[in-house]
mmCIF file of C-alpha atoms in Angstrom:
data_model
loop_
_atom_site.group_PDB
_atom_site.id
_atom_site.type_symbol
_atom_site.label_atom_id
_atom_site.label_comp_id
_atom_site.label_asym_id
_atom_site.label_seq_id
_atom_site.Cartn_x
_atom_site.Cartn_y
_atom_site.Cartn_z
ATOM 1 C CA UNK A 1 -19.713 -81.244 3.891
ATOM 2 C CA UNK A 2 -22.223 -80.080 1.621
ATOM 3 C CA UNK A 3 -20.783 -81.266 -1.508
ATOM 4 C CA UNK A 4 -21.752 -80.520 -4.764
ATOM 5 C CA UNK A 5 -19.994 -78.190 -7.671
ATOM 6 C CA UNK A 6 -17.544 -75.442 -6.515
ATOM 7 C CA UNK A 7 -16.953 -71.983 -8.087
ATOM 8 C CA UNK A 8 -13.792 -72.595 -8.486
ATOM 9 C CA UNK A 9 -10.443 -71.307 -6.936
ATOM 10 C CA UNK A 10 -10.116 -68.202 -8.794
ATOM 11 C CA UNK A 11 -14.587 -67.681 -8.796
ATOM 12 C CA UNK A 12 -15.434 -64.902 -6.230
ATOM 13 C CA UNK A 13 -18.629 -63.871 -5.048
ATOM 14 C CA UNK A 14 -19.321 -60.147 -4.295
ATOM 15 C CA UNK A 15 -22.670 -59.401 -1.961
ATOM 16 C CA UNK A 16 -24.126 -56.056 -3.210
ATOM 17 C CA UNK A 17 -27.028 -55.867 -0.320
ATOM 18 C CA UNK A 18 -25.501 -52.467 1.151
ATOM 19 C CA UNK A 19 -25.685 -50.952 -2.493
ATOM 20 C CA UNK A 20 -27.742 -52.157 -5.148
ATOM 21 C CA UNK A 21 -29.746 -54.088 -2.608
ATOM 22 C CA UNK A 22 -30.880 -51.289 -0.461
ATOM 23 C CA UNK A 23 -31.255 -48.356 -2.866
ATOM 24 C CA UNK A 24 -34.535 -49.376 -4.497
ATOM 25 C CA UNK A 25 -36.133 -49.489 -0.505
ATOM 26 C CA UNK A 26 -36.459 -45.571 0.025
ATOM 27 C CA UNK A 27 -35.130 -46.449 3.744
ATOM 28 C CA UNK A 28 -31.604 -45.589 5.156
ATOM 29 C CA UNK A 29 -30.658 -47.980 7.152
ATOM 30 C CA UNK A 30 -28.279 -46.331 10.266
ATOM 31 C CA UNK A 31 -24.580 -46.968 9.845
ATOM 32 C CA UNK A 32 -24.294 -49.182 12.935
ATOM 33 C CA UNK A 33 -26.477 -51.518 11.477
ATOM 34 C CA UNK A 34 -24.960 -51.521 8.186
ATOM 35 C CA UNK A 35 -21.479 -52.163 9.836
ATOM 36 C CA UNK A 36 -22.893 -54.987 11.652
ATOM 37 C CA UNK A 37 -24.102 -56.430 8.209
ATOM 38 C CA UNK A 38 -20.412 -55.852 6.565
ATOM 39 C CA UNK A 39 -18.995 -57.968 9.298
ATOM 40 C CA UNK A 40 -21.258 -60.650 9.390
ATOM 41 C CA UNK A 41 -20.979 -61.032 5.990
ATOM 42 C CA UNK A 42 -16.858 -60.777 6.204
ATOM 43 C CA UNK A 43 -16.943 -63.165 9.005
ATOM 44 C CA UNK A 44 -18.779 -66.097 7.531
ATOM 45 C CA UNK A 45 -16.498 -66.011 4.470
ATOM 46 C CA UNK A 46 -17.966 -63.970 1.974
ATOM 47 C CA UNK A 47 -14.916 -62.677 0.076
ATOM 48 C CA UNK A 48 -16.144 -59.400 -1.143
ATOM 49 C CA UNK A 49 -18.873 -56.656 -0.376
ATOM 50 C CA UNK A 50 -20.103 -53.503 -2.167
ATOM 51 C CA UNK A 51 -21.364 -51.387 0.626
ATOM 52 C CA UNK A 52 -22.219 -48.280 -0.897
ATOM 53 C CA UNK A 53 -22.458 -45.317 -3.523
ATOM 54 C CA UNK A 54 -21.253 -42.098 -4.060
ATOM 55 C CA UNK A 55 -24.797 -40.943 -5.675
ATOM 56 C CA UNK A 56 -26.609 -37.830 -4.655
ATOM 57 C CA UNK A 57 -28.123 -38.823 -1.398
ATOM 58 C CA UNK A 58 -31.414 -36.580 -2.529
ATOM 59 C CA UNK A 59 -31.648 -39.114 -5.521
ATOM 60 C CA UNK A 60 -30.572 -42.203 -3.889
ATOM 61 C CA UNK A 61 -31.639 -42.077 -0.077
ATOM 62 C CA UNK A 62 -30.594 -44.911 1.216
ATOM 63 C CA UNK A 63 -26.942 -44.294 0.104
ATOM 64 C CA UNK A 64 -26.783 -40.895 2.007
ATOM 65 C CA UNK A 65 -24.677 -42.577 4.816
ATOM 66 C CA UNK A 66 -22.248 -44.156 2.902
ATOM 67 C CA UNK A 67 -19.502 -41.926 4.093
ATOM 68 C CA UNK A 68 -19.707 -42.347 7.572
ATOM 69 C CA UNK A 69 -20.087 -46.422 6.712
ATOM 70 C CA UNK A 70 -16.411 -46.342 5.295
ATOM 71 C CA UNK A 71 -15.574 -43.828 8.018
ATOM 72 C CA UNK A 72 -16.491 -46.871 10.283
ATOM 73 C CA UNK A 73 -14.794 -49.741 8.528
ATOM 74 C CA UNK A 74 -10.893 -50.522 8.882
ATOM 75 C CA UNK A 75 -8.330 -50.418 6.391
ATOM 76 C CA UNK A 76 -8.364 -54.774 6.457
ATOM 77 C CA UNK A 77 -12.415 -54.409 5.963
ATOM 78 C CA UNK A 78 -12.480 -52.009 3.301
ATOM 79 C CA UNK A 79 -9.757 -53.956 0.816
ATOM 80 C CA UNK A 80 -12.670 -56.503 0.667
ATOM 81 C CA UNK A 81 -15.192 -53.721 -0.080
ATOM 82 C CA UNK A 82 -16.168 -51.633 -3.371
ATOM 83 C CA UNK A 83 -17.825 -48.371 -3.648
ATOM 84 C CA UNK A 84 -19.950 -47.425 -6.714
ATOM 85 C CA UNK A 85 -18.860 -44.048 -8.431
ATOM 86 C CA UNK A 86 -19.912 -42.350 -11.755
ATOM 87 C CA UNK A 87 -17.331 -39.582 -12.034
ATOM 88 C CA UNK A 88 -13.537 -38.681 -11.338
ATOM 89 C CA UNK A 89 -15.193 -36.804 -8.245
ATOM 90 C CA UNK A 90 -16.455 -39.492 -6.814
ATOM 91 C CA UNK A 91 -13.682 -41.404 -7.011
ATOM 92 C CA UNK A 92 -11.618 -38.285 -5.570
ATOM 93 C CA UNK A 93 -13.782 -38.071 -2.550
ATOM 94 C CA UNK A 94 -14.282 -41.905 -1.686
ATOM 95 C CA UNK A 95 -10.483 -42.429 -2.050
ATOM 96 C CA UNK A 96 -9.842 -39.336 0.484
ATOM 97 C CA UNK A 97 -12.192 -41.104 2.672
ATOM 98 C CA UNK A 98 -10.120 -44.698 2.673
ATOM 99 C CA UNK A 99 -11.611 -46.485 -0.234
ATOM 100 C CA UNK A 100 -9.629 -48.360 -2.314
ATOM 101 C CA UNK A 101 -11.993 -50.447 -4.358
ATOM 102 C CA UNK A 102 -13.790 -48.181 -7.490
ATOM 103 C CA UNK A 103 -16.970 -49.636 -9.090
ATOM 104 C CA UNK A 104 -17.155 -46.685 -11.908
ATOM 105 C CA UNK A 105 -20.196 -47.263 -13.527
ATOM 106 C CA UNK A 106 -22.287 -46.157 -16.625
ATOM 107 C CA UNK A 107 -24.986 -47.763 -18.795
ATOM 108 C CA UNK A 108 -24.151 -49.113 -22.495
ATOM 109 C CA UNK A 109 -27.534 -47.381 -23.398
ATOM 110 C CA UNK A 110 -27.395 -43.861 -23.858
ATOM 111 C CA UNK A 111 -30.995 -43.271 -22.502
ATOM 112 C CA UNK A 112 -30.477 -45.100 -19.389
ATOM 113 C CA UNK A 113 -27.244 -43.170 -18.469
ATOM 114 C CA UNK A 114 -28.839 -39.946 -18.959
ATOM 115 C CA UNK A 115 -31.683 -41.551 -16.535
ATOM 116 C CA UNK A 116 -29.619 -42.692 -14.030
ATOM 117 C CA UNK A 117 -26.252 -40.705 -14.392
ATOM 118 C CA UNK A 118 -27.593 -37.387 -16.245
ATOM 119 C CA UNK A 119 -25.031 -37.602 -18.937
ATOM 120 C CA UNK A 120 -24.345 -39.507 -22.298
ATOM 121 C CA UNK A 121 -22.283 -42.502 -22.144
ATOM 122 C CA UNK A 122 -19.781 -41.256 -24.573
ATOM 123 C CA UNK A 123 -19.451 -38.422 -21.795
ATOM 124 C CA UNK A 124 -18.804 -41.144 -18.947
ATOM 125 C CA UNK A 125 -16.335 -43.037 -21.205
ATOM 126 C CA UNK A 126 -14.241 -39.768 -21.721
ATOM 127 C CA UNK A 127 -14.032 -38.906 -18.202
ATOM 128 C CA UNK A 128 -13.119 -42.479 -17.333
ATOM 129 C CA UNK A 129 -9.194 -41.483 -17.987
ATOM 130 C CA UNK A 130 -9.535 -39.550 -14.989
ATOM 131 C CA UNK A 131 -11.104 -41.733 -13.054
ATOM 132 C CA UNK A 132 -8.576 -44.372 -13.342
ATOM 133 C CA UNK A 133 -5.684 -41.899 -12.440
ATOM 134 C CA UNK A 134 -7.019 -41.119 -9.589
ATOM 135 C CA UNK A 135 -7.742 -44.534 -8.445
ATOM 136 C CA UNK A 136 -4.516 -45.546 -9.132
ATOM 137 C CA UNK A 137 -2.778 -42.629 -7.452
ATOM 138 C CA UNK A 138 -4.775 -43.698 -4.159
ATOM 139 C CA UNK A 139 -3.249 -47.163 -4.529
ATOM 140 C CA UNK A 140 -6.540 -48.678 -5.506
ATOM 141 C CA UNK A 141 -8.256 -51.142 -8.294
ATOM 142 C CA UNK A 142 -11.149 -49.561 -10.294
ATOM 143 C CA UNK A 143 -13.722 -51.577 -12.476
ATOM 144 C CA UNK A 144 -15.479 -50.304 -15.273
ATOM 145 C CA UNK A 145 -19.292 -51.311 -15.049
ATOM 146 C CA UNK A 146 -22.030 -51.683 -17.830
ATOM 147 C CA UNK A 147 -25.075 -51.508 -16.681
ATOM 148 C CA UNK A 148 -27.888 -52.126 -19.466
ATOM 149 C CA UNK A 149 -25.477 -54.738 -20.927
ATOM 150 C CA UNK A 150 -28.036 -57.050 -22.658
ATOM 151 C CA UNK A 151 -31.111 -54.078 -22.558
ATOM 152 C CA UNK A 152 -32.180 -50.857 -21.716
ATOM 153 C CA UNK A 153 -35.636 -49.733 -20.139
ATOM 154 C CA UNK A 154 -36.123 -47.246 -22.995
ATOM 155 C CA UNK A 155 -33.981 -48.349 -25.960
ATOM 156 C CA UNK A 156 -34.641 -51.942 -25.719
ATOM 157 C CA UNK A 157 -32.242 -54.671 -26.737
ATOM 158 C CA UNK A 158 -28.673 -53.545 -26.294
ATOM 159 C CA UNK A 159 -26.658 -54.944 -29.426
ATOM 160 C CA UNK A 160 -23.247 -56.900 -28.016
ATOM 161 C CA UNK A 161 -20.956 -54.552 -30.584
ATOM 162 C CA UNK A 162 -22.445 -51.452 -28.207
ATOM 163 C CA UNK A 163 -20.773 -53.316 -24.904
ATOM 164 C CA UNK A 164 -17.633 -54.862 -26.785
ATOM 165 C CA UNK A 165 -16.608 -51.267 -28.432
ATOM 166 C CA UNK A 166 -16.846 -49.683 -25.004
ATOM 167 C CA UNK A 167 -14.889 -52.572 -23.404
ATOM 168 C CA UNK A 168 -11.973 -52.053 -26.084
ATOM 169 C CA UNK A 169 -12.060 -48.301 -25.996
ATOM 170 C CA UNK A 170 -8.653 -47.096 -25.387
ATOM 171 C CA UNK A 171 -10.013 -44.876 -22.476
ATOM 172 C CA UNK A 172 -11.581 -47.755 -20.618
ATOM 173 C CA UNK A 173 -8.412 -49.732 -20.530
ATOM 174 C CA UNK A 174 -7.234 -48.674 -16.802
ATOM 175 C CA UNK A 175 -9.622 -50.941 -15.799
ATOM 176 C CA UNK A 176 -8.893 -54.001 -14.049
ATOM 177 C CA UNK A 177 -11.972 -55.609 -14.225
ATOM 178 C CA UNK A 178 -15.031 -55.677 -16.518
ATOM 179 C CA UNK A 179 -18.515 -55.829 -14.882
ATOM 180 C CA UNK A 180 -21.444 -56.843 -17.237
ATOM 181 C CA UNK A 181 -24.822 -56.200 -15.518
ATOM 182 C CA UNK A 182 -28.273 -57.432 -16.913
ATOM 183 C CA UNK A 183 -29.987 -54.480 -15.317
ATOM 184 C CA UNK A 184 -33.324 -55.625 -15.876
ATOM 185 C CA UNK A 185 -32.760 -59.242 -15.222
ATOM 186 C CA UNK A 186 -34.664 -59.909 -18.894
ATOM 187 C CA UNK A 187 -31.389 -61.851 -20.409
ATOM 188 C CA UNK A 188 -31.266 -65.668 -20.857
ATOM 189 C CA UNK A 189 -28.472 -67.909 -20.420
ATOM 190 C CA UNK A 190 -27.110 -67.939 -24.026
ATOM 191 C CA UNK A 191 -27.596 -64.397 -24.287
ATOM 192 C CA UNK A 192 -25.175 -64.182 -21.282
ATOM 193 C CA UNK A 193 -22.806 -66.681 -22.369
ATOM 194 C CA UNK A 194 -22.358 -65.574 -25.640
ATOM 195 C CA UNK A 195 -21.738 -62.083 -24.600
ATOM 196 C CA UNK A 196 -19.310 -63.069 -21.350
ATOM 197 C CA UNK A 197 -17.121 -65.191 -23.966
ATOM 198 C CA UNK A 198 -16.813 -62.359 -26.529
ATOM 199 C CA UNK A 199 -15.493 -60.089 -23.950
ATOM 200 C CA UNK A 200 -13.101 -62.483 -22.359
ATOM 201 C CA UNK A 201 -11.944 -63.433 -26.259
ATOM 202 C CA UNK A 202 -11.461 -59.519 -27.109
ATOM 203 C CA UNK A 203 -10.477 -58.318 -23.627
ATOM 204 C CA UNK A 204 -8.393 -61.277 -22.109
ATOM 205 C CA UNK A 205 -6.196 -59.326 -19.785
ATOM 206 C CA UNK A 206 -9.108 -58.610 -17.859
ATOM 207 C CA UNK A 207 -11.314 -60.548 -14.898
ATOM 208 C CA UNK A 208 -14.711 -60.371 -15.899
ATOM 209 C CA UNK A 209 -17.934 -59.862 -13.546
ATOM 210 C CA UNK A 210 -21.600 -60.898 -13.996
ATOM 211 C CA UNK A 211 -24.197 -58.613 -12.187
ATOM 212 C CA UNK A 212 -27.603 -60.290 -12.835
ATOM 213 C CA UNK A 213 -31.025 -59.458 -11.312
ATOM 214 C CA UNK A 214 -33.793 -62.483 -11.368
ATOM 215 C CA UNK A 215 -36.509 -59.930 -12.707
ATOM 216 C CA UNK A 216 -37.290 -62.695 -14.945
ATOM 217 C CA UNK A 217 -36.241 -65.858 -12.827
ATOM 218 C CA UNK A 218 -33.159 -66.190 -14.911
ATOM 219 C CA UNK A 219 -31.061 -65.031 -12.275
ATOM 220 C CA UNK A 220 -29.232 -68.201 -10.879
ATOM 221 C CA UNK A 221 -29.651 -69.658 -14.449
ATOM 222 C CA UNK A 222 -27.611 -66.573 -15.941
ATOM 223 C CA UNK A 223 -24.815 -66.469 -12.906
ATOM 224 C CA UNK A 224 -23.871 -70.031 -13.987
ATOM 225 C CA UNK A 225 -23.903 -69.689 -17.591
ATOM 226 C CA UNK A 226 -21.604 -66.410 -16.946
ATOM 227 C CA UNK A 227 -19.238 -69.073 -14.890
ATOM 228 C CA UNK A 228 -18.903 -71.276 -17.364
ATOM 229 C CA UNK A 229 -18.502 -68.772 -20.007
ATOM 230 C CA UNK A 230 -15.276 -67.029 -17.949
ATOM 231 C CA UNK A 231 -16.610 -64.612 -15.557
ATOM 232 C CA UNK A 232 -14.638 -64.772 -12.140
ATOM 233 C CA UNK A 233 -16.863 -62.647 -9.875
ATOM 234 C CA UNK A 234 -20.653 -62.786 -9.792
ATOM 235 C CA UNK A 235 -22.936 -60.279 -7.840
ATOM 236 C CA UNK A 236 -25.764 -61.291 -5.378
ATOM 237 C CA UNK A 237 -27.834 -59.421 -2.766
ATOM 238 C CA UNK A 238 -29.334 -61.279 0.470
ATOM 239 C CA UNK A 239 -32.813 -62.575 -0.345
ATOM 240 C CA UNK A 240 -32.752 -61.304 -3.801
ATOM 241 C CA UNK A 241 -33.070 -57.332 -2.300
ATOM 242 C CA UNK A 242 -32.776 -54.410 -4.672
ATOM 243 C CA UNK A 243 -33.209 -53.096 -8.182
ATOM 244 C CA UNK A 244 -32.216 -49.756 -9.855
ATOM 245 C CA UNK A 245 -34.565 -47.055 -9.111
ATOM 246 C CA UNK A 246 -34.185 -45.129 -12.473
ATOM 247 C CA UNK A 247 -34.716 -48.442 -14.516
ATOM 248 C CA UNK A 248 -38.417 -49.293 -14.586
ATOM 249 C CA UNK A 249 -38.672 -53.078 -14.074
ATOM 250 C CA UNK A 250 -35.610 -53.653 -12.636
ATOM 251 C CA UNK A 251 -36.265 -55.354 -9.469
ATOM 252 C CA UNK A 252 -34.443 -58.063 -7.373
ATOM 253 C CA UNK A 253 -31.037 -59.046 -7.735
ATOM 254 C CA UNK A 254 -29.985 -62.433 -7.600
ATOM 255 C CA UNK A 255 -30.293 -63.887 -4.212
ATOM 256 C CA UNK A 256 -26.780 -64.446 -2.513
ATOM 257 C CA UNK A 257 -28.136 -67.671 -0.637
ATOM 258 C CA UNK A 258 -29.274 -68.956 -4.291
ATOM 259 C CA UNK A 259 -25.847 -68.277 -6.147
ATOM 260 C CA UNK A 260 -23.950 -69.941 -2.831
ATOM 261 C CA UNK A 261 -26.142 -73.238 -2.770
ATOM 262 C CA UNK A 262 -25.378 -73.538 -6.519
ATOM 263 C CA UNK A 263 -22.237 -72.902 -6.669
ATOM 264 C CA UNK A 264 -20.940 -74.364 -3.274
ATOM 265 C CA UNK A 265 -17.439 -72.471 -2.830
ATOM 266 C CA UNK A 266 -15.533 -74.313 -0.420
ATOM 267 C CA UNK A 267 -16.101 -71.466 2.715
ATOM 268 C CA UNK A 268 -20.011 -72.404 2.090
ATOM 269 C CA UNK A 269 -21.175 -74.939 4.981
ATOM 270 C CA UNK A 270 -24.927 -75.064 6.114
ATOM 271 C CA UNK A 271 -23.784 -73.425 9.374
ATOM 272 C CA UNK A 272 -22.990 -70.442 6.874
ATOM 273 C CA UNK A 273 -26.147 -70.475 4.938
ATOM 274 C CA UNK A 274 -27.988 -70.883 8.543
ATOM 275 C CA UNK A 275 -26.387 -67.790 9.712
ATOM 276 C CA UNK A 276 -26.884 -65.953 6.179
ATOM 277 C CA UNK A 277 -30.836 -66.781 6.192
ATOM 278 C CA UNK A 278 -31.142 -65.197 9.994
ATOM 279 C CA UNK A 279 -29.467 -62.209 8.953
ATOM 280 C CA UNK A 280 -31.566 -62.041 5.606
ATOM 281 C CA UNK A 281 -34.696 -62.415 7.394
ATOM 282 C CA UNK A 282 -34.257 -59.690 9.806
ATOM 283 C CA UNK A 283 -32.782 -57.537 7.372
ATOM 284 C CA UNK A 284 -36.002 -57.959 5.151
ATOM 285 C CA UNK A 285 -38.540 -57.582 8.277
ATOM 286 C CA UNK A 286 -37.067 -54.582 9.230
ATOM 287 C CA UNK A 287 -37.206 -52.816 5.576
ATOM 288 C CA UNK A 288 -40.303 -54.552 4.836
ATOM 289 C CA UNK A 289 -39.335 -56.325 1.862
ATOM 290 C CA UNK A 290 -40.282 -59.832 0.683
ATOM 291 C CA UNK A 291 -37.590 -62.621 0.989
ATOM 292 C CA UNK A 292 -37.010 -63.519 -3.055
ATOM 293 C CA UNK A 293 -34.789 -66.296 -1.962
ATOM 294 C CA UNK A 294 -35.789 -70.222 -2.919
ATOM 295 C CA UNK A 295 -32.933 -71.348 -0.852
ATOM 296 C CA UNK A 296 -33.711 -69.551 1.820
ATOM 297 C CA UNK A 297 -37.103 -70.610 1.643
ATOM 298 C CA UNK A 298 -36.076 -74.286 1.485
ATOM 299 C CA UNK A 299 -33.640 -73.748 4.386
ATOM 300 C CA UNK A 300 -36.874 -73.523 6.429
ATOM 301 C CA UNK A 301 -38.860 -76.659 5.462
ATOM 302 C CA UNK A 302 -39.429 -79.553 7.123
ATOM 303 C CA UNK A 303 -37.071 -81.989 5.371
ATOM 304 C CA UNK A 304 -35.037 -82.034 8.333
ATOM 305 C CA UNK A 305 -32.763 -85.351 6.901
ATOM 306 C CA UNK A 306 -31.220 -82.709 4.651
ATOM 307 C CA UNK A 307 -28.162 -81.025 5.831
ATOM 308 C CA UNK A 308 -29.061 -77.658 4.705
ATOM 309 C CA UNK A 309 -32.140 -77.167 6.488
ATOM 310 C CA UNK A 310 -31.870 -75.269 9.157
ATOM 311 C CA UNK A 311 -35.722 -74.231 11.039
ATOM 312 C CA UNK A 312 -36.380 -70.743 12.096
ATOM 313 C CA UNK A 313 -34.853 -70.132 15.664
ATOM 314 C CA UNK A 314 -37.312 -71.429 18.335
ATOM 315 C CA UNK A 315 -39.388 -73.998 16.573
ATOM 316 C CA UNK A 316 -37.029 -76.671 16.105
#
């Protein structure tokens, strides 16, 4: 049902609504609502979620109840969930709460790392071995996540060799995955393909994750380019919600619905899309945020002969 090109058996969509999606809104969703979103997404088949951050709640208020959310989820649910961390202390605290999947994030550019995390990129690299050790002691996995892999809001273009140098630094070796993030959404498909290909060739033992933003309208195109170049996990957010509060110009993740409609994993069917769109519309209405998903817009169209169309409940 649905047809189209599949992501492939090794490709995984990770929905990041509850972390990167919410962090720019300035609003704290109740824990119960977050738990409901987690369970709805897992129930329809979304393989992986990013559910929160260990960032200071005074700096990123929507993440203030991340620990309560972690406590409300079962170990089985947490096996499919990732949490953003930036220091070994974050890993230690999250692990004690039951987290087993850690996304250790810092920026390829110094200026953004200082704005986002309050330290130099070198300081973040230097601390990573301790973060890896703590994650392993907890029986978990840790990702190396490189924000501003293409451009920095303060320093401009980031050289690919800068990203490759960090990826191949012995101090980052313990990461099972490497996340290449287009934080500002300014990259284009050729850039994405070239960098993902270079990372794959230079660090072949790691899974490659692509995290794209749609600020300049290239989110889906860049995601497809990343998959074709060797990425096997890609990030999206319901309705394209999100952005980085410490990166001027970074607004809107690539829409989860748009990525799924373009890639058609086997679990993604018209009823699943209808469920996701209804969930998105309810969430964005509560947050007073726009829906940036073109797929969601299409779903509510009047082209009723197309199996993916699902009119707004009560209007059919």
